[in-house]
Each structure stands twice: as C-alpha cells, then as structure tokens.
Amino acid sequence: MKITCDKQKLNEAVLNIQRAVSTKSSVPALEGILIRADEGTVLLCGYDLELGITTILDCRVEEKGSVVLSAKLFGEIVRRLPAATVTVSSDEKQMTTIQSGEAEYSIVGIPAQEYPELPAVGGESSLKIPSGILRSMIRQTLFAVADTDAKPIHTGTLFELEPDCLRLVSVDGYRLAIREEPIGCELETSFVVPGKTLAEVLKLLGDDDTEVELQIGRRHILFSIDNYTVISRLLEGEFLDYRAAVPNDCTTELKVSTQSFIGSVERVSLLITDRLKSPVRCVFGDGEIKVSCSTAIGRASDKLEARITGNALEMGFNNRFLLDALRNTECDEVRVQLNGPLSPMRVLPCEGKAFLFLVLPVRLKSSGE
C-alpha cells in the first residue's frame, strides 16, 4: 500500500476515528486504526466491538492495500508531522513508513485480516433528519442519561418514532429529559442508542441543514454524517414508562429568565463541594424565587424575580441536576411547573412542548439546618 494525502485532513480524520478505538483489548488489532487504500480514496476505521466510526478521504493512491496501525502512535505521529502532505506506505510484512517533509518513521503494522468485520446494518428502516435539529435534540437529552450500569438500558437514550414526530427520552433516576420535533417520517418504531455513541455523534454533527441519515437495524444503528459513518449496537431491555413518571397536576407555575435562575443557583453553589454536599433551597412566592444554601463552611442566599401563579412553595434540589436542566433549555425564558415539595419540578418552554425536563426534589431538613 502507498498513499499520499493532505496532513491536515488526515489528522482531523484520525482524531475523530481514534475515539472509537479500544484503549485496552485482548485483540491487538482493535487498539489500531484500519487503513484501506482503494481507487483515489483511503478508508479509516476505528471499532471497539460496540461502536465503530469510519471515514473516507480523497488521496493519491499509488498502490492499493491495507494495514492496521496503533491508533495512539499513528495519531501522535500525524499530529506532529512538519509538512502539508504525508505519504504512508507499507510492505507485505506490514512494515509501514510514514514520511512528511524531512521526518520519517518506520513502524510495525498488523495485517488487516486480523481486524474484525464491522456489523452489517440491514437497512430495515431509515430516516433523514437535518443535522442541526438532531444535534439540538441529542444535546438537550444527553445530560440525563444514566452513567452507572444499575439498569444498563438507561445508559442510553430512547428514540421514539411516530408518524411525523421524533421523540428522544433520557432518564437516570433523578431526572428525565424529553425532546420532540415534528419531522416528515412514516415510521413507527422505538430503540435505545447508547449515550457513549450519541456523545460521539454529537461531535460530528454541524448546526446546519445538511441531512443526516439513520439506518435502523434490529441490533444496530448507523448514522451517516457527511463523509463519516458511525455504527453502534443498540441497547436491549425494558425502558422506563416515562409517561407514567410525568406528573399531570400543577399547583404552582412560574415564568423566569433562564440566565437569572442559572446565575443565582451558581452563586449559592459556590459553597457546595464533592465533600460538602447540600441541597439548594428554593422558596417560590411573592413574585420572586429566594435561593439559598448552607454547608459547614457557611451560608449563601440570593433572590431573583419571577412571574408566579398558584401556591407559595419551598423545595430543595441537587444543584448540579437543577443547573443541567436549566442550561439545556436553550431558551431565554422557561416555564416551571410544581406540584408540592416532593413532586418533580417540570421545566418547559414558555410556548409549545419541544422539551420537558423533570428534576426530582431533595427532602429538606427544617429551616434551621
């Protein structure tokens, strides 16, 4: 194999592909990047048996062939190469030479035959969605994905497809995020995509209207984003009946500036550390929200204006969960619905129902805590 390509493009591709490579594996090839040269293009692939990312680059191919190179080493070499172009060539013994300007490396590769095949996604159903919309939907639900394996299905996001609507749902036991968007779609199906996969998809998505294609198989999903494809296994199991978890009643409703609320919670949270955990106490009433916090190192309080209707109420929240919900609203003003001190807080847009975030309250001790 012998190829010559643009160093900048190769470096960017390797950085993206590297994220799907196993850092430790009993199969040495899985710690590498598969490089396969064909007519005028080179394919790069990283795969850890759960998530695979591939991309195709235009380049000058003098000799077709393939090799697997250590992702860590190859990435470091490409990043530091001095010239604008790079030539990669390997012989039948997998000895690979990387040359750019005056710099030259010879490293030992692994035969491509030892690299596992990526799963084939039988395009049983497919869907096209603008990149910017999918990016917003993933970003607004990823924060609520569970990061422990207590219930592995909740380490992913539920995709629910109904005619003309896509809904994403994440839940981790303390909060829930629902985001929906009207899209032209004939499908009716649901599946759960691992949070790790969605975090990588998010990095590849732009904010524009370029269409992204999702191919949904029985056990895998494939995202086609520009010249990248991301293939991932789907999670199996029983996802939470989230509709039953959303309270229908509301005794207190308020509209508040998102940034003002975030600012107040951040200020009182300065006294909270990993060692000194304490809830943020919120008192809703008389046209304002009083926010306070008390830990072993002191007390902090703040207040902000809000348009409040209904009963006055005092509630406690985990500061991080409350901030995550507010920061991911992506709007200037939010509607907050409450139904007593122990019922979850509902955070919604002022108009419509594009998103719904639930944050479970924390039981407060008496005021003299």
Short mmCIF file of C-alpha atoms in Angstrom, two decimals, residues 94-346:
data_model
loop_
_atom_site.label_atom_id
_atom_site.label_comp_id
_atom_site.label_asym_id
_atom_site.label_seq_id
_atom_site.Cartn_x
_atom_site.Cartn_y
_atom_site.Cartn_z
CA GLN A 94 3.29 -4.80 7.38
CA MET A 95 6.38 -2.60 7.88
CA THR A 96 4.92 0.87 7.45
CA THR A 97 6.78 4.06 6.54
CA ILE A 98 5.26 7.47 7.31
CA GLN A 99 7.01 10.38 5.62
CA SER A 100 6.38 14.13 5.68
CA GLY A 101 8.99 16.76 4.82
CA GLU A 102 12.26 15.65 6.39
CA ALA A 103 10.55 13.50 9.03
CA GLU A 104 10.31 9.76 8.50
CA TYR A 105 9.04 6.92 10.71
CA SER A 106 9.06 3.16 10.24
CA ILE A 107 6.58 1.31 12.43
CA VAL A 108 5.30 -2.24 12.56
CA GLY A 109 1.69 -2.73 11.46
CA ILE A 110 -0.82 -5.55 11.92
CA PRO A 111 -2.33 -7.47 8.97
CA ALA A 112 -5.78 -6.13 8.03
CA GLN A 113 -7.12 -9.71 8.05
CA GLU A 114 -6.87 -9.64 11.86
CA TYR A 115 -9.26 -6.68 12.04
CA PRO A 116 -12.86 -7.71 12.90
CA GLU A 117 -15.62 -7.05 10.37
CA LEU A 118 -18.00 -4.23 11.21
CA PRO A 119 -21.58 -5.46 11.63
CA ALA A 120 -23.83 -5.00 8.61
CA VAL A 121 -26.94 -2.96 9.31
CA GLY A 122 -29.73 -4.38 7.23
CA GLY A 123 -31.40 -1.10 6.27
CA GLU A 124 -34.71 -2.36 7.57
CA SER A 125 -35.84 1.22 8.11
CA SER A 126 -34.17 4.55 7.51
CA LEU A 127 -34.80 8.17 8.36
CA LYS A 128 -33.34 11.50 7.25
CA ILE A 129 -33.13 14.45 9.62
CA PRO A 130 -31.37 17.86 9.37
CA SER A 131 -28.04 17.85 11.21
CA GLY A 132 -28.83 20.96 13.30
CA ILE A 133 -32.12 19.52 14.59
CA LEU A 134 -30.59 16.15 15.54
CA ARG A 135 -27.71 17.97 17.25
CA SER A 136 -30.09 20.07 19.35
CA MET A 137 -32.20 17.00 20.25
CA ILE A 138 -29.20 14.95 21.38
CA ARG A 139 -27.65 17.87 23.29
CA GLN A 140 -30.91 18.54 25.16
CA THR A 141 -31.33 14.94 26.33
CA LEU A 142 -27.78 13.55 26.71
CA PHE A 143 -27.28 15.21 30.12
CA ALA A 144 -29.97 13.00 31.70
CA VAL A 145 -28.51 9.65 30.53
CA ALA A 146 -27.53 7.39 33.45
CA ASP A 147 -23.78 6.89 33.84
CA THR A 148 -23.97 3.76 36.01
CA ASP A 149 -24.93 0.27 34.90
CA ALA A 150 -27.56 -0.31 37.60
CA LYS A 151 -30.05 -0.52 34.74
CA PRO A 152 -27.96 -0.71 31.53
CA ILE A 153 -30.89 0.30 29.28
CA HIS A 154 -30.89 3.75 30.96
CA THR A 155 -27.26 4.39 29.90
CA GLY A 156 -28.81 5.18 26.52
CA THR A 157 -31.45 7.48 25.04
CA LEU A 158 -34.81 6.16 23.84
CA PHE A 159 -35.67 7.17 20.25
CA GLU A 160 -39.42 7.03 19.61
CA LEU A 161 -40.56 7.41 16.02
CA GLU A 162 -44.19 8.10 15.28
CA PRO A 163 -45.68 9.33 12.01
CA ASP A 164 -44.38 12.92 11.62
CA CYS A 165 -42.68 13.05 15.05
CA LEU A 166 -39.34 12.04 16.59
CA ARG A 167 -39.03 11.96 20.37
CA LEU A 168 -35.85 11.43 22.43
CA VAL A 169 -36.08 10.42 26.11
CA SER A 170 -33.28 10.06 28.70
CA VAL A 171 -33.65 9.15 32.37
CA ASP A 172 -31.21 8.42 35.20
CA GLY A 173 -33.38 8.01 38.31
CA TYR A 174 -33.02 11.66 39.43
CA ARG A 175 -34.12 13.50 36.30
CA LEU A 176 -35.79 12.94 32.98
CA ALA A 177 -35.43 14.77 29.66
CA ILE A 178 -37.88 14.58 26.76
CA ARG A 179 -37.31 16.39 23.47
CA GLU A 180 -39.57 16.11 20.44
CA GLU A 181 -39.57 17.52 16.94
CA PRO A 182 -42.05 17.26 14.07
CA ILE A 183 -40.30 15.54 11.17
CA GLY A 184 -41.59 14.00 7.95
CA CYS A 185 -41.49 10.31 8.77
CA GLU A 186 -43.65 7.29 8.03
CA LEU A 187 -42.01 5.00 10.58
CA GLU A 188 -43.40 3.77 13.87
CA THR A 189 -40.66 2.20 15.97
CA SER A 190 -38.56 2.71 19.10
CA PHE A 191 -34.97 1.79 20.04
CA VAL A 192 -32.33 2.81 22.59
CA VAL A 193 -28.95 4.23 21.48
CA PRO A 194 -26.03 4.17 23.99
CA GLY A 195 -25.14 7.56 25.46
CA LYS A 196 -21.48 6.99 24.50
CA THR A 197 -22.49 6.67 20.84
CA LEU A 198 -24.60 9.83 20.96
CA ALA A 199 -21.73 11.78 22.53
CA GLU A 200 -19.56 10.84 19.52
CA VAL A 201 -22.35 11.56 17.01
CA LEU A 202 -22.79 14.99 18.64
CA LYS A 203 -19.11 15.86 17.96
CA LEU A 204 -19.55 15.09 14.24
CA LEU A 205 -22.84 16.94 13.73
CA GLY A 206 -22.92 20.51 12.41
CA ASP A 207 -25.51 23.19 13.19
CA ASP A 208 -26.69 23.38 9.57
CA ASP A 209 -29.47 21.80 7.49
CA THR A 210 -27.30 19.06 5.97
CA GLU A 211 -29.26 15.84 6.11
CA VAL A 212 -28.09 13.00 8.33
CA GLU A 213 -29.31 9.51 7.53
CA LEU A 214 -30.14 6.97 10.24
CA GLN A 215 -30.34 3.32 9.21
CA ILE A 216 -32.03 1.26 11.88
CA GLY A 217 -31.45 -2.49 12.06
CA ARG A 218 -32.63 -4.99 14.64
CA ARG A 219 -29.49 -4.79 16.77
CA HIS A 220 -27.51 -1.90 15.30
CA ILE A 221 -27.94 1.66 14.09
CA LEU A 222 -25.86 3.51 11.51
CA PHE A 223 -25.54 7.31 11.31
CA SER A 224 -24.26 8.77 8.01
CA ILE A 225 -22.87 12.26 8.74
CA ASP A 226 -21.07 13.99 5.85
CA ASN A 227 -18.23 11.59 4.96
CA TYR A 228 -18.37 9.77 8.33
CA THR A 229 -20.41 6.76 9.33
CA VAL A 230 -20.99 5.82 12.97
CA ILE A 231 -22.25 2.31 13.64
CA SER A 232 -23.35 1.22 17.07
CA ARG A 233 -25.10 -1.63 18.79
CA LEU A 234 -28.49 -0.81 20.29
CA LEU A 235 -29.27 -1.41 23.96
CA GLU A 236 -31.76 -4.10 24.88
CA GLY A 237 -34.17 -4.17 27.82
CA GLU A 238 -37.26 -2.53 29.24
CA PHE A 239 -37.07 1.29 29.19
CA LEU A 240 -38.89 3.25 31.90
CA ASP A 241 -42.56 4.04 31.22
CA TYR A 242 -41.72 7.73 31.19
CA ARG A 243 -45.30 8.88 30.54
CA ALA A 244 -46.35 7.50 33.94
CA ALA A 245 -43.43 9.33 35.60
CA VAL A 246 -44.53 12.80 34.44
CA PRO A 247 -46.91 14.44 36.96
CA ASN A 248 -50.06 15.87 35.39
CA ASP A 249 -51.14 18.23 38.16
CA CYS A 250 -49.61 21.61 38.92
CA THR A 251 -50.30 23.86 41.93
CA THR A 252 -47.60 26.47 41.25
CA GLU A 253 -46.45 27.80 37.87
CA LEU A 254 -43.81 30.39 37.15
CA LYS A 255 -42.04 32.03 34.24
CA VAL A 256 -38.48 33.06 34.86
CA SER A 257 -35.38 34.26 32.99
CA THR A 258 -33.23 31.17 32.42
CA GLN A 259 -29.93 33.05 32.80
CA SER A 260 -31.03 34.79 36.03
CA PHE A 261 -32.07 31.46 37.58
CA ILE A 262 -28.80 29.80 36.48
CA GLY A 263 -26.78 32.75 37.87
CA SER A 264 -28.49 32.57 41.29
CA VAL A 265 -28.06 28.80 41.62
CA GLU A 266 -24.39 29.05 40.53
CA ARG A 267 -23.71 31.74 43.13
CA VAL A 268 -25.12 29.80 46.09
CA SER A 269 -23.50 26.59 44.77
CA LEU A 270 -20.03 28.02 45.46
CA LEU A 271 -20.37 26.61 49.00
CA ILE A 272 -21.12 23.09 47.71
CA THR A 273 -18.23 20.73 47.01
CA ASP A 274 -17.91 16.97 46.49
CA ARG A 275 -17.18 16.68 50.20
CA LEU A 276 -19.71 19.26 51.37
CA LYS A 277 -22.95 18.25 49.71
CA SER A 278 -26.09 20.18 50.49
CA PRO A 279 -29.34 20.88 48.65
CA VAL A 280 -30.12 24.26 47.15
CA ARG A 281 -33.22 25.58 48.93
CA CYS A 282 -35.69 27.41 46.67
CA VAL A 283 -38.65 29.41 48.02
CA PHE A 284 -41.15 30.27 45.29
CA GLY A 285 -43.66 33.05 46.09
CA ASP A 286 -44.48 36.81 46.11
CA GLY A 287 -43.11 37.36 42.61
CA GLU A 288 -39.63 36.09 43.44
CA ILE A 289 -37.50 32.99 43.98
CA LYS A 290 -35.29 33.01 47.08
CA VAL A 291 -32.32 30.68 46.59
CA SER A 292 -30.12 29.65 49.50
CA CYS A 293 -27.64 27.04 50.62
CA SER A 294 -25.96 26.13 53.88
CA THR A 295 -22.89 23.91 54.37
CA ALA A 296 -20.18 23.50 57.02
CA ILE A 297 -18.23 26.42 55.52
CA GLY A 298 -21.07 28.94 55.60
CA ARG A 299 -24.34 30.16 54.14
CA ALA A 300 -25.24 31.86 50.85
CA SER A 301 -28.50 33.39 49.66
CA ASP A 302 -29.75 35.20 46.58
CA LYS A 303 -33.09 36.09 45.00
CA LEU A 304 -34.49 36.79 41.57
CA GLU A 305 -37.75 37.98 40.06
CA ALA A 306 -40.27 35.53 38.59
CA ARG A 307 -43.90 35.69 37.47
CA ILE A 308 -45.53 33.19 39.83
CA THR A 309 -49.13 31.95 39.96
CA GLY A 310 -50.53 29.48 42.49
CA ASN A 311 -49.31 28.37 45.92
CA ALA A 312 -46.10 29.59 47.57
CA LEU A 313 -43.70 26.67 47.95
CA GLU A 314 -40.34 25.71 49.45
CA MET A 315 -38.29 22.95 47.79
CA GLY A 316 -34.77 21.55 47.79
CA PHE A 317 -32.74 20.44 44.75
CA ASN A 318 -29.41 18.90 43.91
CA ASN A 319 -27.59 21.93 42.46
CA ARG A 320 -25.99 20.02 39.59
CA PHE A 321 -29.22 18.42 38.43
CA LEU A 322 -31.07 21.75 38.60
CA LEU A 323 -28.30 23.53 36.65
CA ASP A 324 -28.14 20.79 34.00
CA ALA A 325 -31.86 21.14 33.33
CA LEU A 326 -31.73 24.96 33.11
CA ARG A 327 -28.57 25.08 30.96
CA ASN A 328 -30.01 22.63 28.43
CA THR A 329 -33.24 24.55 27.80
CA GLU A 330 -31.56 26.65 25.06
CA CYS A 331 -34.15 29.44 25.59
CA ASP A 332 -34.15 32.85 27.32
CA GLU A 333 -37.19 32.22 29.48
CA VAL A 334 -38.67 28.99 30.85
CA ARG A 335 -41.94 27.84 32.36
CA VAL A 336 -41.59 25.90 35.60
CA GLN A 337 -44.44 23.80 36.99
CA LEU A 338 -44.50 22.50 40.57
CA ASN A 339 -46.93 20.28 42.46
CA GLY A 340 -45.91 20.30 46.12
CA PRO A 341 -42.47 19.97 47.77
CA LEU A 342 -41.91 16.28 46.96
CA SER A 343 -43.20 16.14 43.38
CA PRO A 344 -40.71 16.59 40.49
CA MET A 345 -40.11 20.04 39.04
CA ARG A 346 -41.19 20.31 35.39
#
